[in-house]
């Protein structure tokens, strides 16, 4: 049996492949998945975000003065800066009602998906976490963002939309 993260990644890849088959008519749906996992041993929170890379590129180009191509290795530094700024504007995490500083780790392209990674260091435990996630909701009104939060062996999930961009989780 696949570990949870690998299963989620395989499932998203399947969905993205399915969507790419109908690329001539665009996406049949707009979906992002954000996983926020507290790693007690490492005292960190690991954040992984999966978005359709073409949708992300379109959003980044609205915010950048330079035309960016997410599949290009040439623009890596500019892309890193643009992705960091875009995500930090559209994804915010509060721990115990205090803003948490997310550190950008990088991104990778896997099929139609852009995987973006952040980390919040020095987190011993989580009681309450508030997540603001408006990724791609300004660009695509149909965008939905599934948010999974994992802590102490428990997992909670919710779906956010352009009309509801904030969720509260308690452990």
One Martini backbone bead per residue (centre of mass of N, CA, C, O) as a GRO file, in nm:
protein
  171
    1UNK     BB    1   0.098   0.035   0.020
    2UNK     BB    2   0.065   0.361  -0.002
    3UNK     BB    3   0.149   0.635   0.108
    4UNK     BB    4  -0.028   0.911   0.144
    5UNK     BB    5   0.143   1.106  -0.030
    6UNK     BB    6   0.166   0.916  -0.277
    7UNK     BB    7  -0.135   0.888  -0.325
    8UNK     BB    8  -0.200   1.183  -0.369
    9UNK     BB    9  -0.001   1.223  -0.602
   10UNK     BB   10  -0.124   1.006  -0.788
   11UNK     BB   11  -0.410   1.123  -0.799
   12UNK     BB   12  -0.336   1.400  -0.915
   13UNK     BB   13  -0.196   1.297  -1.165
   14UNK     BB   14  -0.444   1.160  -1.280
   15UNK     BB   15  -0.619   1.415  -1.300
   16UNK     BB   16  -0.422   1.574  -1.483
   17UNK     BB   17  -0.426   1.375  -1.717
   18UNK     BB   18  -0.725   1.385  -1.767
   19UNK     BB   19  -0.725   1.692  -1.829
   20UNK     BB   20  -0.516   1.687  -2.070
   21UNK     BB   21  -0.709   1.541  -2.273
   22UNK     BB   22  -0.881   1.835  -2.261
   23UNK     BB   23  -0.697   2.089  -2.355
   24UNK     BB   24  -0.868   2.221  -2.589
   25UNK     BB   25  -1.103   2.307  -2.356
   26UNK     BB   26  -0.976   2.284  -2.099
   27UNK     BB   27  -1.060   2.278  -1.790
   28UNK     BB   28  -1.306   2.113  -1.607
   29UNK     BB   29  -1.128   2.207  -1.357
   30UNK     BB   30  -1.038   2.380  -1.044
   31UNK     BB   31  -0.748   2.256  -0.858
   32UNK     BB   32  -0.616   2.256  -0.527
   33UNK     BB   33  -0.345   2.135  -0.309
   34UNK     BB   34  -0.302   2.158   0.049
   35UNK     BB   35  -0.034   2.055   0.265
   36UNK     BB   36  -0.025   2.047   0.629
   37UNK     BB   37   0.261   1.925   0.814
   38UNK     BB   38   0.337   1.811   1.123
   39UNK     BB   39   0.676   1.764   1.247
   40UNK     BB   40   0.766   1.680   1.551
   41UNK     BB   41   1.065   1.586   1.536
   42UNK     BB   42   1.152   1.852   1.352
   43UNK     BB   43   0.985   2.109   1.420
   44UNK     BB   44   0.779   2.122   1.165
   45UNK     BB   45   0.623   2.266   0.876
   46UNK     BB   46   0.487   2.117   0.592
   47UNK     BB   47   0.443   2.249   0.257
   48UNK     BB   48   0.214   2.148  -0.003
   49UNK     BB   49   0.159   2.239  -0.351
   50UNK     BB   50  -0.105   2.185  -0.596
   51UNK     BB   51  -0.093   2.289  -0.942
   52UNK     BB   52  -0.159   2.399  -1.232
   53UNK     BB   53   0.090   2.520  -1.427
   54UNK     BB   54  -0.073   2.706  -1.624
   55UNK     BB   55  -0.225   2.864  -1.405
   56UNK     BB   56   0.018   2.969  -1.255
   57UNK     BB   57   0.149   3.120  -1.489
   58UNK     BB   58  -0.084   3.315  -1.532
   59UNK     BB   59  -0.070   3.444  -1.251
   60UNK     BB   60   0.227   3.537  -1.255
   61UNK     BB   61   0.193   3.726  -1.514
   62UNK     BB   62   0.009   3.935  -1.359
   63UNK     BB   63   0.259   4.006  -1.136
   64UNK     BB   64   0.466   4.038  -1.369
   65UNK     BB   65   0.697   4.214  -1.577
   66UNK     BB   66   0.781   3.930  -1.662
   67UNK     BB   67   0.788   3.674  -1.875
   68UNK     BB   68   0.680   3.355  -1.777
   69UNK     BB   69   0.820   3.007  -1.781
   70UNK     BB   70   0.772   2.723  -1.601
   71UNK     BB   71   0.935   2.515  -1.805
   72UNK     BB   72   1.180   2.691  -1.770
   73UNK     BB   73   1.524   2.703  -1.674
   74UNK     BB   74   1.608   3.004  -1.719
   75UNK     BB   75   1.378   3.133  -1.500
   76UNK     BB   76   1.428   3.029  -1.205
   77UNK     BB   77   1.474   3.283  -1.030
   78UNK     BB   78   1.219   3.438  -1.115
   79UNK     BB   79   1.025   3.213  -1.032
   80UNK     BB   80   1.094   3.194  -0.735
   81UNK     BB   81   1.012   3.486  -0.670
   82UNK     BB   82   0.719   3.475  -0.778
   83UNK     BB   83   0.617   3.236  -0.613
   84UNK     BB   84   0.673   3.345  -0.336
   85UNK     BB   85   0.499   3.601  -0.356
   86UNK     BB   86   0.231   3.470  -0.436
   87UNK     BB   87   0.198   3.273  -0.200
   88UNK     BB   88   0.237   3.481   0.038
   89UNK     BB   89  -0.029   3.634  -0.051
   90UNK     BB   90  -0.231   3.350  -0.076
   91UNK     BB   91  -0.075   3.215   0.182
   92UNK     BB   92  -0.179   3.178   0.522
   93UNK     BB   93  -0.041   3.125   0.855
   94UNK     BB   94  -0.182   3.047   1.178
   95UNK     BB   95  -0.051   3.022   1.511
   96UNK     BB   96  -0.218   3.095   1.770
   97UNK     BB   97  -0.289   3.382   1.620
   98UNK     BB   98  -0.006   3.374   1.461
   99UNK     BB   99   0.202   3.457   1.233
  100UNK     BB  100   0.363   3.263   0.991
  101UNK     BB  101   0.679   3.188   0.859
  102UNK     BB  102   0.748   3.118   0.532
  103UNK     BB  103   0.968   2.892   0.365
  104UNK     BB  104   1.121   2.857   0.073
  105UNK     BB  105   1.221   2.557  -0.121
  106UNK     BB  106   1.039   2.503  -0.389
  107UNK     BB  107   1.003   2.348  -0.720
  108UNK     BB  108   0.797   2.127  -0.933
  109UNK     BB  109   0.746   1.929  -1.221
  110UNK     BB  110   0.448   1.702  -1.268
  111UNK     BB  111   0.340   1.720  -1.542
  112UNK     BB  112   0.064   1.931  -1.475
  113UNK     BB  113   0.217   1.983  -1.209
  114UNK     BB  114   0.276   2.208  -0.943
  115UNK     BB  115   0.522   2.189  -0.693
  116UNK     BB  116   0.513   2.345  -0.371
  117UNK     BB  117   0.757   2.448  -0.113
  118UNK     BB  118   0.727   2.475   0.242
  119UNK     BB  119   0.833   2.619   0.568
  120UNK     BB  120   0.795   2.587   0.931
  121UNK     BB  121   0.987   2.657   1.184
  122UNK     BB  122   0.976   2.591   1.514
  123UNK     BB  123   0.737   2.353   1.580
  124UNK     BB  124   0.617   2.168   1.840
  125UNK     BB  125   0.303   2.262   1.832
  126UNK     BB  126  -0.058   2.212   1.773
  127UNK     BB  127  -0.381   2.359   1.821
  128UNK     BB  128  -0.404   2.615   1.623
  129UNK     BB  129  -0.520   2.674   1.278
  130UNK     BB  130  -0.495   2.920   1.021
  131UNK     BB  131  -0.622   2.933   0.678
  132UNK     BB  132  -0.519   3.118   0.393
  133UNK     BB  133  -0.671   3.049   0.056
  134UNK     BB  134  -0.629   3.221  -0.279
  135UNK     BB  135  -0.536   3.036  -0.490
  136UNK     BB  136  -0.652   3.131  -0.809
  137UNK     BB  137  -0.930   3.294  -0.739
  138UNK     BB  138  -0.885   3.553  -0.917
  139UNK     BB  139  -0.849   3.401  -1.197
  140UNK     BB  140  -1.056   3.159  -1.089
  141UNK     BB  141  -1.376   3.126  -0.980
  142UNK     BB  142  -1.370   2.792  -0.979
  143UNK     BB  143  -1.172   2.765  -0.768
  144UNK     BB  144  -1.034   2.504  -0.571
  145UNK     BB  145  -0.921   2.437  -0.222
  146UNK     BB  146  -0.758   2.189  -0.075
  147UNK     BB  147  -0.722   2.132   0.283
  148UNK     BB  148  -0.460   1.981   0.466
  149UNK     BB  149  -0.428   1.884   0.815
  150UNK     BB  150  -0.144   1.768   1.011
  151UNK     BB  151  -0.162   1.629   1.356
  152UNK     BB  152  -0.106   1.391   1.576
  153UNK     BB  153  -0.238   1.178   1.360
  154UNK     BB  154  -0.423   1.401   1.242
  155UNK     BB  155  -0.690   1.476   0.999
  156UNK     BB  156  -0.785   1.773   0.820
  157UNK     BB  157  -1.050   1.898   0.599
  158UNK     BB  158  -1.103   2.135   0.321
  159UNK     BB  159  -1.296   2.364   0.118
  160UNK     BB  160  -1.198   2.625  -0.090
  161UNK     BB  161  -1.297   2.951  -0.214
  162UNK     BB  162  -1.368   3.260  -0.328
  163UNK     BB  163  -1.592   3.281  -0.082
  164UNK     BB  164  -1.383   3.079   0.087
  165UNK     BB  165  -1.046   3.140   0.236
  166UNK     BB  166  -1.106   3.031   0.536
  167UNK     BB  167  -0.959   2.820   0.800
  168UNK     BB  168  -1.022   2.619   1.095
  169UNK     BB  169  -0.802   2.441   1.324
  170UNK     BB  170  -0.827   2.175   1.575
  171UNK     BB  171  -0.614   1.970   1.822
   0.00000   0.00000   0.00000
